[in-house]
């Protein structure tokens, strides 16, 4: 039975959601203290003080230079080995010289900024919690189920592949051309990264692509406004990504992305032009645990906005939802028996959507 406190919280959540103005709308109203729905529980804040932090001068996620991977076989072998080590240990790495022009990268960030800076009346046209909408704007997909609301607004753009193409006119004008251009480039990079990861598993280059790991992709364009009480809020709670692979673009204004490494939160410092790559839960599952999907989060700051664009490669979400994913047979042996069971993609997605991010631990559900 819900308590009066739960009822009051639900009223606050509904009132916030019904403004359709997002977190930026709160800040534009002159907010000096954050509403209770954004305040983390006292026990979480107490635990926070016990965690050890590492800044980027002490330890950093690997940075991999992708120059010449298509024309130099020896260089490609070195890169594959670097990708393998990073994927097995950190589950995260940054890539430079990845082939996406700096103008396209900067343009994408600028497009997200312009979308969020426009009049709230225009943004409200895209505000929705209907996951079937290919272009939608909201704050926290799990707003009504999470312990703490995330201090961010998100414009989600789904690109469903050649069978169901996303048309430019579906996108908001401020970022329409920029997002379409970035999408083309990041799709190419995504398949290139899947090729390197396939080789790192000892498989043929096209193995993961042939499994439809990159069949369609989604851009989550995140906008983290400056926060008046960053020590109390969270940009996005600690979690692992549910799909196969994530390619993250972040602006240079402020550090916010952190990865959990050996019990310590490590800042992933933005590098001009670089992209962050991280392994998702489904890739850990099909690699039978060889690659690691690691927990990460986004913090808040007095400085802002922080803008990031996450490209999720999550399989044929708009296609064959009856597709079954499980550990790749070539990776199974007596010495390396199955760690995970097979899973129906529709079942996997339903479980993700019905669980709040702070409680969702996908791989625990599918362990043998």
mmCIF file of C-alpha atoms in Angstrom:
data_model
loop_
_atom_site.group_PDB
_atom_site.id
_atom_site.type_symbol
_atom_site.label_atom_id
_atom_site.label_comp_id
_atom_site.label_asym_id
_atom_site.label_seq_id
_atom_site.Cartn_x
_atom_site.Cartn_y
_atom_site.Cartn_z
ATOM 1 C CA UNK A 1 0.000 0.000 0.000
ATOM 2 C CA UNK A 2 1.418 3.387 -0.989
ATOM 3 C CA UNK A 3 2.292 5.796 1.828
ATOM 4 C CA UNK A 4 1.275 9.454 1.939
ATOM 5 C CA UNK A 5 4.909 10.297 1.125
ATOM 6 C CA UNK A 6 4.702 8.089 -1.983
ATOM 7 C CA UNK A 7 1.453 9.778 -2.991
ATOM 8 C CA UNK A 8 2.994 13.218 -2.558
ATOM 9 C CA UNK A 9 6.052 12.214 -4.581
ATOM 10 C CA UNK A 10 3.847 10.902 -7.398
ATOM 11 C CA UNK A 11 1.950 14.205 -7.438
ATOM 12 C CA UNK A 12 5.245 16.093 -7.737
ATOM 13 C CA UNK A 13 6.446 13.815 -10.535
ATOM 14 C CA UNK A 14 3.196 14.231 -12.485
ATOM 15 C CA UNK A 15 3.244 18.010 -11.988
ATOM 16 C CA UNK A 16 6.822 18.187 -13.286
ATOM 17 C CA UNK A 17 6.070 15.930 -16.249
ATOM 18 C CA UNK A 18 2.954 17.878 -17.192
ATOM 19 C CA UNK A 19 4.946 21.083 -17.630
ATOM 20 C CA UNK A 20 6.635 19.382 -20.615
ATOM 21 C CA UNK A 21 9.440 21.906 -20.083
ATOM 22 C CA UNK A 22 11.992 19.492 -18.611
ATOM 23 C CA UNK A 23 14.776 20.258 -16.181
ATOM 24 C CA UNK A 24 15.843 23.253 -18.246
ATOM 25 C CA UNK A 25 12.373 24.680 -17.694
ATOM 26 C CA UNK A 26 12.960 24.517 -13.938
ATOM 27 C CA UNK A 27 16.264 26.351 -14.251
ATOM 28 C CA UNK A 28 14.793 28.965 -16.585
ATOM 29 C CA UNK A 29 12.201 29.738 -13.890
ATOM 30 C CA UNK A 30 14.985 30.934 -11.573
ATOM 31 C CA UNK A 31 15.232 27.813 -9.404
ATOM 32 C CA UNK A 32 17.704 28.124 -6.487
ATOM 33 C CA UNK A 33 17.058 24.783 -4.746
ATOM 34 C CA UNK A 34 16.309 21.501 -6.483
ATOM 35 C CA UNK A 35 12.869 19.876 -5.948
ATOM 36 C CA UNK A 36 12.754 16.803 -3.717
ATOM 37 C CA UNK A 37 12.175 14.451 -6.645
ATOM 38 C CA UNK A 38 15.787 15.166 -7.735
ATOM 39 C CA UNK A 39 17.363 14.705 -4.279
ATOM 40 C CA UNK A 40 19.125 11.390 -3.824
ATOM 41 C CA UNK A 41 18.239 9.293 -0.736
ATOM 42 C CA UNK A 42 20.222 10.097 2.424
ATOM 43 C CA UNK A 43 21.743 6.603 2.533
ATOM 44 C CA UNK A 44 23.007 6.989 -1.042
ATOM 45 C CA UNK A 45 24.541 10.379 -0.229
ATOM 46 C CA UNK A 46 26.191 8.897 2.880
ATOM 47 C CA UNK A 47 27.597 6.010 0.825
ATOM 48 C CA UNK A 48 28.884 8.523 -1.720
ATOM 49 C CA UNK A 49 31.245 10.007 0.862
ATOM 50 C CA UNK A 50 32.844 6.592 1.384
ATOM 51 C CA UNK A 51 33.647 6.001 -2.302
ATOM 52 C CA UNK A 52 37.112 6.714 -3.613
ATOM 53 C CA UNK A 53 37.499 8.960 -6.659
ATOM 54 C CA UNK A 54 40.283 9.050 -9.192
ATOM 55 C CA UNK A 55 40.901 12.083 -11.363
ATOM 56 C CA UNK A 56 42.235 11.782 -14.863
ATOM 57 C CA UNK A 57 45.792 12.673 -13.912
ATOM 58 C CA UNK A 58 46.027 9.439 -11.933
ATOM 59 C CA UNK A 59 44.209 6.937 -14.131
ATOM 60 C CA UNK A 60 42.452 7.129 -17.484
ATOM 61 C CA UNK A 61 40.387 4.893 -19.700
ATOM 62 C CA UNK A 62 42.408 3.683 -22.706
ATOM 63 C CA UNK A 63 42.622 6.010 -25.721
ATOM 64 C CA UNK A 64 42.900 4.178 -29.056
ATOM 65 C CA UNK A 65 44.045 5.807 -32.302
ATOM 66 C CA UNK A 66 42.126 4.331 -35.254
ATOM 67 C CA UNK A 67 44.390 5.823 -37.940
ATOM 68 C CA UNK A 68 45.117 3.537 -40.904
ATOM 69 C CA UNK A 69 42.981 0.599 -39.715
ATOM 70 C CA UNK A 70 41.751 -0.046 -43.261
ATOM 71 C CA UNK A 71 45.111 0.196 -45.068
ATOM 72 C CA UNK A 72 47.738 -1.110 -42.660
ATOM 73 C CA UNK A 73 47.352 -4.756 -41.561
ATOM 74 C CA UNK A 74 50.010 -4.561 -38.843
ATOM 75 C CA UNK A 75 48.466 -1.403 -37.413
ATOM 76 C CA UNK A 76 45.032 -3.046 -37.489
ATOM 77 C CA UNK A 77 46.307 -6.042 -35.505
ATOM 78 C CA UNK A 78 47.719 -3.674 -32.884
ATOM 79 C CA UNK A 79 44.417 -1.804 -32.683
ATOM 80 C CA UNK A 80 42.430 -5.054 -32.391
ATOM 81 C CA UNK A 81 44.651 -6.072 -29.473
ATOM 82 C CA UNK A 82 44.145 -2.694 -27.783
ATOM 83 C CA UNK A 83 40.386 -3.007 -28.272
ATOM 84 C CA UNK A 84 40.434 -6.536 -26.839
ATOM 85 C CA UNK A 85 42.302 -5.528 -23.697
ATOM 86 C CA UNK A 86 40.138 -2.446 -23.110
ATOM 87 C CA UNK A 87 36.922 -4.417 -23.679
ATOM 88 C CA UNK A 88 37.946 -7.191 -21.299
ATOM 89 C CA UNK A 89 39.146 -4.905 -18.491
ATOM 90 C CA UNK A 90 37.442 -1.514 -18.585
ATOM 91 C CA UNK A 91 34.566 -2.110 -20.967
ATOM 92 C CA UNK A 92 35.271 1.503 -21.982
ATOM 93 C CA UNK A 93 37.743 3.299 -24.215
ATOM 94 C CA UNK A 94 38.016 6.503 -26.213
ATOM 95 C CA UNK A 95 38.781 6.581 -29.923
ATOM 96 C CA UNK A 96 40.521 9.328 -31.898
ATOM 97 C CA UNK A 97 41.015 9.636 -35.669
ATOM 98 C CA UNK A 98 37.768 7.695 -36.057
ATOM 99 C CA UNK A 99 36.816 9.188 -39.409
ATOM 100 C CA UNK A 100 33.918 11.439 -38.376
ATOM 101 C CA UNK A 101 34.856 15.028 -39.316
ATOM 102 C CA UNK A 102 35.198 17.498 -36.466
ATOM 103 C CA UNK A 103 32.656 19.752 -38.185
ATOM 104 C CA UNK A 104 30.066 16.960 -37.987
ATOM 105 C CA UNK A 105 30.884 16.210 -34.330
ATOM 106 C CA UNK A 106 30.729 19.875 -33.300
ATOM 107 C CA UNK A 107 27.630 20.386 -35.428
ATOM 108 C CA UNK A 108 25.776 17.607 -33.604
ATOM 109 C CA UNK A 109 26.528 19.177 -30.206
ATOM 110 C CA UNK A 110 25.451 22.566 -31.540
ATOM 111 C CA UNK A 111 22.202 21.102 -32.865
ATOM 112 C CA UNK A 112 21.320 19.649 -29.451
ATOM 113 C CA UNK A 113 22.058 22.997 -27.826
ATOM 114 C CA UNK A 114 19.854 24.832 -30.333
ATOM 115 C CA UNK A 115 16.983 22.402 -29.802
ATOM 116 C CA UNK A 116 17.078 22.933 -26.043
ATOM 117 C CA UNK A 117 17.547 26.707 -26.290
ATOM 118 C CA UNK A 118 14.455 27.227 -28.433
ATOM 119 C CA UNK A 119 11.103 28.340 -27.020
ATOM 120 C CA UNK A 120 9.514 25.696 -24.793
ATOM 121 C CA UNK A 121 6.375 25.808 -26.964
ATOM 122 C CA UNK A 122 8.397 24.319 -29.818
ATOM 123 C CA UNK A 123 9.946 21.620 -27.616
ATOM 124 C CA UNK A 124 6.541 20.617 -26.252
ATOM 125 C CA UNK A 125 5.564 19.451 -29.753
ATOM 126 C CA UNK A 126 7.980 16.537 -29.291
ATOM 127 C CA UNK A 127 7.321 15.803 -25.598
ATOM 128 C CA UNK A 128 6.139 12.217 -25.223
ATOM 129 C CA UNK A 129 6.584 9.004 -23.248
ATOM 130 C CA UNK A 130 5.366 6.845 -26.125
ATOM 131 C CA UNK A 131 8.356 4.620 -26.938
ATOM 132 C CA UNK A 132 6.873 3.907 -30.382
ATOM 133 C CA UNK A 133 7.474 7.523 -31.413
ATOM 134 C CA UNK A 134 10.715 7.690 -33.355
ATOM 135 C CA UNK A 135 11.403 11.264 -32.251
ATOM 136 C CA UNK A 136 10.492 12.223 -28.710
ATOM 137 C CA UNK A 137 11.589 14.621 -25.977
ATOM 138 C CA UNK A 138 11.266 14.044 -22.229
ATOM 139 C CA UNK A 139 13.045 13.917 -18.884
ATOM 140 C CA UNK A 140 13.997 10.469 -17.504
ATOM 141 C CA UNK A 141 12.410 7.538 -19.364
ATOM 142 C CA UNK A 142 11.952 5.930 -15.904
ATOM 143 C CA UNK A 143 10.712 9.104 -14.178
ATOM 144 C CA UNK A 144 7.809 7.371 -12.418
ATOM 145 C CA UNK A 145 9.701 4.238 -11.313
ATOM 146 C CA UNK A 146 13.192 5.462 -10.382
ATOM 147 C CA UNK A 147 14.244 6.333 -6.838
ATOM 148 C CA UNK A 148 15.616 9.701 -7.984
ATOM 149 C CA UNK A 149 14.707 11.727 -11.071
ATOM 150 C CA UNK A 150 17.670 12.363 -13.396
ATOM 151 C CA UNK A 151 18.893 15.945 -13.789
ATOM 152 C CA UNK A 152 18.709 15.888 -17.592
ATOM 153 C CA UNK A 153 16.464 16.292 -20.596
ATOM 154 C CA UNK A 154 16.688 13.945 -23.572
ATOM 155 C CA UNK A 155 15.751 14.156 -27.226
ATOM 156 C CA UNK A 156 15.603 10.584 -28.589
ATOM 157 C CA UNK A 157 15.855 9.924 -32.325
ATOM 158 C CA UNK A 158 15.427 6.361 -33.590
ATOM 159 C CA UNK A 159 16.927 5.324 -36.915
ATOM 160 C CA UNK A 160 15.298 2.034 -37.861
ATOM 161 C CA UNK A 161 17.441 0.936 -40.776
ATOM 162 C CA UNK A 162 16.752 0.823 -44.530
ATOM 163 C CA UNK A 163 13.457 -1.072 -44.198
ATOM 164 C CA UNK A 164 11.849 1.694 -42.118
ATOM 165 C CA UNK A 165 13.921 4.837 -42.731
ATOM 166 C CA UNK A 166 13.590 7.884 -40.517
ATOM 167 C CA UNK A 167 12.689 10.898 -42.638
ATOM 168 C CA UNK A 168 14.318 14.303 -42.042
ATOM 169 C CA UNK A 169 10.972 16.076 -41.614
ATOM 170 C CA UNK A 170 10.307 13.951 -38.500
ATOM 171 C CA UNK A 171 13.215 15.674 -36.725
ATOM 172 C CA UNK A 172 13.107 19.105 -35.026
ATOM 173 C CA UNK A 173 14.332 21.863 -37.389
ATOM 174 C CA UNK A 174 17.188 23.118 -35.118
ATOM 175 C CA UNK A 175 19.030 19.782 -35.336
ATOM 176 C CA UNK A 176 17.435 18.136 -38.366
ATOM 177 C CA UNK A 177 20.255 18.249 -40.925
ATOM 178 C CA UNK A 178 22.970 17.969 -38.266
ATOM 179 C CA UNK A 179 21.484 14.815 -36.722
ATOM 180 C CA UNK A 180 20.882 13.158 -40.101
ATOM 181 C CA UNK A 181 24.512 13.805 -41.080
ATOM 182 C CA UNK A 182 25.905 12.607 -37.755
ATOM 183 C CA UNK A 183 23.722 9.495 -37.928
ATOM 184 C CA UNK A 184 25.216 8.484 -41.291
ATOM 185 C CA UNK A 185 28.761 8.814 -39.983
ATOM 186 C CA UNK A 186 28.188 7.131 -36.626
ATOM 187 C CA UNK A 187 26.488 4.155 -38.309
ATOM 188 C CA UNK A 188 29.618 3.576 -40.405
ATOM 189 C CA UNK A 189 31.825 3.899 -37.325
ATOM 190 C CA UNK A 190 29.562 1.515 -35.402
ATOM 191 C CA UNK A 191 29.980 -1.238 -37.987
ATOM 192 C CA UNK A 192 33.720 -0.573 -38.101
ATOM 193 C CA UNK A 193 33.909 -0.975 -34.303
ATOM 194 C CA UNK A 194 31.869 -4.194 -34.468
ATOM 195 C CA UNK A 195 34.410 -5.474 -36.998
ATOM 196 C CA UNK A 196 37.295 -4.760 -34.624
ATOM 197 C CA UNK A 197 35.411 -6.354 -31.723
ATOM 198 C CA UNK A 198 34.640 -9.457 -33.840
ATOM 199 C CA UNK A 199 38.329 -9.854 -34.631
ATOM 200 C CA UNK A 200 39.169 -9.284 -30.956
ATOM 201 C CA UNK A 201 36.957 -12.299 -30.193
ATOM 202 C CA UNK A 202 38.838 -14.370 -32.777
ATOM 203 C CA UNK A 203 35.901 -14.293 -35.208
ATOM 204 C CA UNK A 204 35.493 -13.123 -38.793
ATOM 205 C CA UNK A 205 35.290 -9.348 -39.185
ATOM 206 C CA UNK A 206 31.604 -9.338 -40.157
ATOM 207 C CA UNK A 207 30.415 -11.772 -37.454
ATOM 208 C CA UNK A 208 28.737 -9.272 -35.102
ATOM 209 C CA UNK A 209 27.338 -7.212 -37.959
ATOM 210 C CA UNK A 210 25.802 -10.383 -39.453
ATOM 211 C CA UNK A 211 24.094 -10.965 -36.088
ATOM 212 C CA UNK A 212 22.244 -7.673 -36.745
ATOM 213 C CA UNK A 213 23.861 -5.993 -33.740
ATOM 214 C CA UNK A 214 23.794 -2.689 -35.624
ATOM 215 C CA UNK A 215 20.402 -3.097 -37.314
ATOM 216 C CA UNK A 216 19.120 0.405 -36.649
ATOM 217 C CA UNK A 217 20.378 2.733 -33.937
ATOM 218 C CA UNK A 218 19.140 5.395 -31.563
ATOM 219 C CA UNK A 219 20.564 8.788 -30.692
ATOM 220 C CA UNK A 220 19.915 9.955 -27.136
ATOM 221 C CA UNK A 221 20.711 13.656 -27.134
ATOM 222 C CA UNK A 222 21.205 14.514 -23.454
ATOM 223 C CA UNK A 223 21.139 18.031 -22.043
ATOM 224 C CA UNK A 224 22.344 18.445 -18.428
ATOM 225 C CA UNK A 225 21.602 21.993 -17.214
ATOM 226 C CA UNK A 226 23.764 23.643 -14.563
ATOM 227 C CA UNK A 227 22.532 22.455 -11.155
ATOM 228 C CA UNK A 228 22.226 24.708 -8.075
ATOM 229 C CA UNK A 229 22.856 21.764 -5.709
ATOM 230 C CA UNK A 230 25.000 19.260 -7.643
ATOM 231 C CA UNK A 231 26.065 17.408 -4.500
ATOM 232 C CA UNK A 232 22.449 16.262 -4.013
ATOM 233 C CA UNK A 233 21.442 15.426 -7.594
ATOM 234 C CA UNK A 234 22.567 12.947 -10.253
ATOM 235 C CA UNK A 235 22.644 13.418 -14.026
ATOM 236 C CA UNK A 236 21.982 9.742 -14.584
ATOM 237 C CA UNK A 237 22.317 7.025 -11.961
ATOM 238 C CA UNK A 238 24.930 4.275 -12.130
ATOM 239 C CA UNK A 239 23.934 1.695 -14.718
ATOM 240 C CA UNK A 240 25.203 -0.470 -17.545
ATOM 241 C CA UNK A 241 23.905 -0.074 -21.099
ATOM 242 C CA UNK A 242 21.410 -2.697 -22.229
ATOM 243 C CA UNK A 243 22.369 -2.937 -25.914
ATOM 244 C CA UNK A 244 25.428 -4.195 -27.782
ATOM 245 C CA UNK A 245 27.552 -1.077 -28.122
ATOM 246 C CA UNK A 246 27.375 2.612 -27.233
ATOM 247 C CA UNK A 247 29.220 5.419 -29.014
ATOM 248 C CA UNK A 248 29.171 8.603 -26.940
ATOM 249 C CA UNK A 249 29.922 12.135 -28.016
ATOM 250 C CA UNK A 250 30.343 14.678 -25.206
ATOM 251 C CA UNK A 251 31.002 18.404 -25.293
ATOM 252 C CA UNK A 252 34.057 20.007 -23.747
ATOM 253 C CA UNK A 253 32.355 22.299 -21.200
ATOM 254 C CA UNK A 254 32.445 20.130 -18.106
ATOM 255 C CA UNK A 255 33.394 16.602 -17.071
ATOM 256 C CA UNK A 256 30.411 14.495 -16.047
ATOM 257 C CA UNK A 257 30.825 10.920 -17.274
ATOM 258 C CA UNK A 258 32.319 8.514 -14.735
ATOM 259 C CA UNK A 259 33.048 4.787 -14.996
ATOM 260 C CA UNK A 260 33.369 2.394 -12.064
ATOM 261 C CA UNK A 261 36.840 0.843 -12.150
ATOM 262 C CA UNK A 262 38.191 -1.343 -9.350
ATOM 263 C CA UNK A 263 35.696 0.133 -6.900
ATOM 264 C CA UNK A 264 36.539 3.732 -7.813
ATOM 265 C CA UNK A 265 34.681 6.312 -9.875
ATOM 266 C CA UNK A 266 36.960 7.509 -12.651
ATOM 267 C CA UNK A 267 36.266 10.657 -14.682
ATOM 268 C CA UNK A 268 36.294 10.195 -18.453
ATOM 269 C CA UNK A 269 37.794 13.510 -19.450
ATOM 270 C CA UNK A 270 36.536 14.835 -22.797
ATOM 271 C CA UNK A 271 39.213 14.862 -25.513
ATOM 272 C CA UNK A 272 38.562 17.246 -28.433
ATOM 273 C CA UNK A 273 37.103 15.260 -31.315
ATOM 274 C CA UNK A 274 37.219 11.924 -29.454
ATOM 275 C CA UNK A 275 34.324 9.522 -28.943
ATOM 276 C CA UNK A 276 33.751 7.205 -25.987
ATOM 277 C CA UNK A 277 33.014 3.550 -26.807
ATOM 278 C CA UNK A 278 31.526 1.196 -24.253
ATOM 279 C CA UNK A 279 30.442 -2.425 -24.230
ATOM 280 C CA UNK A 280 26.747 -3.094 -23.580
ATOM 281 C CA UNK A 281 25.069 -5.948 -21.712
ATOM 282 C CA UNK A 282 24.063 -7.825 -24.873
ATOM 283 C CA UNK A 283 27.658 -7.844 -26.116
ATOM 284 C CA UNK A 284 28.829 -9.214 -22.773
ATOM 285 C CA UNK A 285 26.144 -11.887 -23.109
ATOM 286 C CA UNK A 286 26.955 -12.973 -26.685
ATOM 287 C CA UNK A 287 30.707 -12.870 -25.923
ATOM 288 C CA UNK A 288 29.951 -15.250 -23.037
ATOM 289 C CA UNK A 289 31.422 -12.811 -20.538
ATOM 290 C CA UNK A 290 34.682 -12.227 -22.406
ATOM 291 C CA UNK A 291 33.854 -8.538 -22.907
ATOM 292 C CA UNK A 292 32.720 -6.457 -19.971
ATOM 293 C CA UNK A 293 29.685 -4.183 -19.751
ATOM 294 C CA UNK A 294 30.677 -1.783 -17.003
ATOM 295 C CA UNK A 295 28.686 0.468 -14.704
ATOM 296 C CA UNK A 296 28.889 4.199 -15.292
ATOM 297 C CA UNK A 297 26.989 7.365 -14.435
ATOM 298 C CA UNK A 298 26.772 11.095 -15.139
ATOM 299 C CA UNK A 299 27.237 13.615 -12.350
ATOM 300 C CA UNK A 300 25.892 17.164 -12.168
ATOM 301 C CA UNK A 301 27.740 20.467 -11.850
ATOM 302 C CA UNK A 302 27.277 24.162 -11.075
ATOM 303 C CA UNK A 303 28.634 24.665 -14.599
ATOM 304 C CA UNK A 304 26.580 23.869 -17.643
ATOM 305 C CA UNK A 305 25.061 22.813 -19.802
ATOM 306 C CA UNK A 306 26.823 19.537 -20.362
ATOM 307 C CA UNK A 307 25.690 17.969 -23.640
ATOM 308 C CA UNK A 308 26.211 14.384 -24.748
ATOM 309 C CA UNK A 309 24.914 12.302 -27.641
ATOM 310 C CA UNK A 310 24.793 8.552 -27.045
ATOM 311 C CA UNK A 311 24.378 6.301 -30.074
ATOM 312 C CA UNK A 312 23.018 2.905 -29.015
ATOM 313 C CA UNK A 313 23.462 -0.159 -31.218
ATOM 314 C CA UNK A 314 20.845 -2.489 -29.746
ATOM 315 C CA UNK A 315 19.878 -4.936 -32.480
ATOM 316 C CA UNK A 316 16.715 -5.059 -34.641
ATOM 317 C CA UNK A 317 14.370 -3.297 -32.189
ATOM 318 C CA UNK A 318 12.097 -2.233 -35.038
ATOM 319 C CA UNK A 319 12.432 -5.497 -36.913
ATOM 320 C CA UNK A 320 12.581 -9.143 -35.829
ATOM 321 C CA UNK A 321 11.773 -8.967 -32.111
ATOM 322 C CA UNK A 322 11.570 -12.778 -32.098
ATOM 323 C CA UNK A 323 15.302 -12.939 -32.704
ATOM 324 C CA UNK A 324 17.182 -14.971 -30.108
ATOM 325 C CA UNK A 325 20.558 -13.910 -28.743
ATOM 326 C CA UNK A 326 22.900 -16.093 -26.726
ATOM 327 C CA UNK A 327 26.590 -16.852 -26.306
ATOM 328 C CA UNK A 328 28.300 -17.269 -29.694
ATOM 329 C CA UNK A 329 28.872 -20.982 -30.345
ATOM 330 C CA UNK A 330 32.468 -20.459 -31.516
ATOM 331 C CA UNK A 331 33.303 -19.062 -28.067
ATOM 332 C CA UNK A 332 31.931 -22.068 -26.146
ATOM 333 C CA UNK A 333 34.137 -24.999 -25.149
ATOM 334 C CA UNK A 334 34.752 -27.372 -22.246
ATOM 335 C CA UNK A 335 37.190 -24.842 -20.852
ATOM 336 C CA UNK A 336 34.730 -21.989 -21.455
ATOM 337 C CA UNK A 337 31.211 -23.305 -20.839
ATOM 338 C CA UNK A 338 28.106 -21.162 -21.296
ATOM 339 C CA UNK A 339 27.703 -18.408 -18.713
ATOM 340 C CA UNK A 340 24.376 -17.078 -19.987
ATOM 341 C CA UNK A 341 21.186 -18.592 -21.395
ATOM 342 C CA UNK A 342 19.647 -17.611 -24.707
ATOM 343 C CA UNK A 343 17.184 -14.723 -24.576
ATOM 344 C CA UNK A 344 14.350 -13.640 -26.851
ATOM 345 C CA UNK A 345 14.903 -10.008 -27.871
ATOM 346 C CA UNK A 346 11.272 -9.061 -27.138
ATOM 347 C CA UNK A 347 11.572 -10.548 -23.629
ATOM 348 C CA UNK A 348 14.846 -8.706 -23.084
ATOM 349 C CA UNK A 349 13.412 -5.344 -24.137
ATOM 350 C CA UNK A 350 10.236 -5.818 -22.070
ATOM 351 C CA UNK A 351 12.309 -6.518 -18.966
ATOM 352 C CA UNK A 352 14.376 -3.369 -19.550
ATOM 353 C CA UNK A 353 11.352 -1.131 -20.085
ATOM 354 C CA UNK A 354 9.536 -2.431 -17.002
ATOM 355 C CA UNK A 355 12.465 -1.838 -14.633
ATOM 356 C CA UNK A 356 13.891 1.483 -13.466
ATOM 357 C CA UNK A 357 17.500 2.134 -14.391
ATOM 358 C CA UNK A 358 18.721 2.170 -10.777
ATOM 359 C CA UNK A 359 17.332 -1.356 -10.241
ATOM 360 C CA UNK A 360 18.044 -2.886 -13.666
ATOM 361 C CA UNK A 361 20.884 -5.425 -13.813
ATOM 362 C CA UNK A 362 20.194 -7.296 -17.042
ATOM 363 C CA UNK A 363 22.939 -9.890 -16.947
ATOM 364 C CA UNK A 364 21.887 -11.159 -13.523
ATOM 365 C CA UNK A 365 18.561 -12.301 -15.014
ATOM 366 C CA UNK A 366 20.173 -14.411 -17.728
ATOM 367 C CA UNK A 367 23.020 -16.137 -15.908
ATOM 368 C CA UNK A 368 22.984 -19.916 -15.855
#
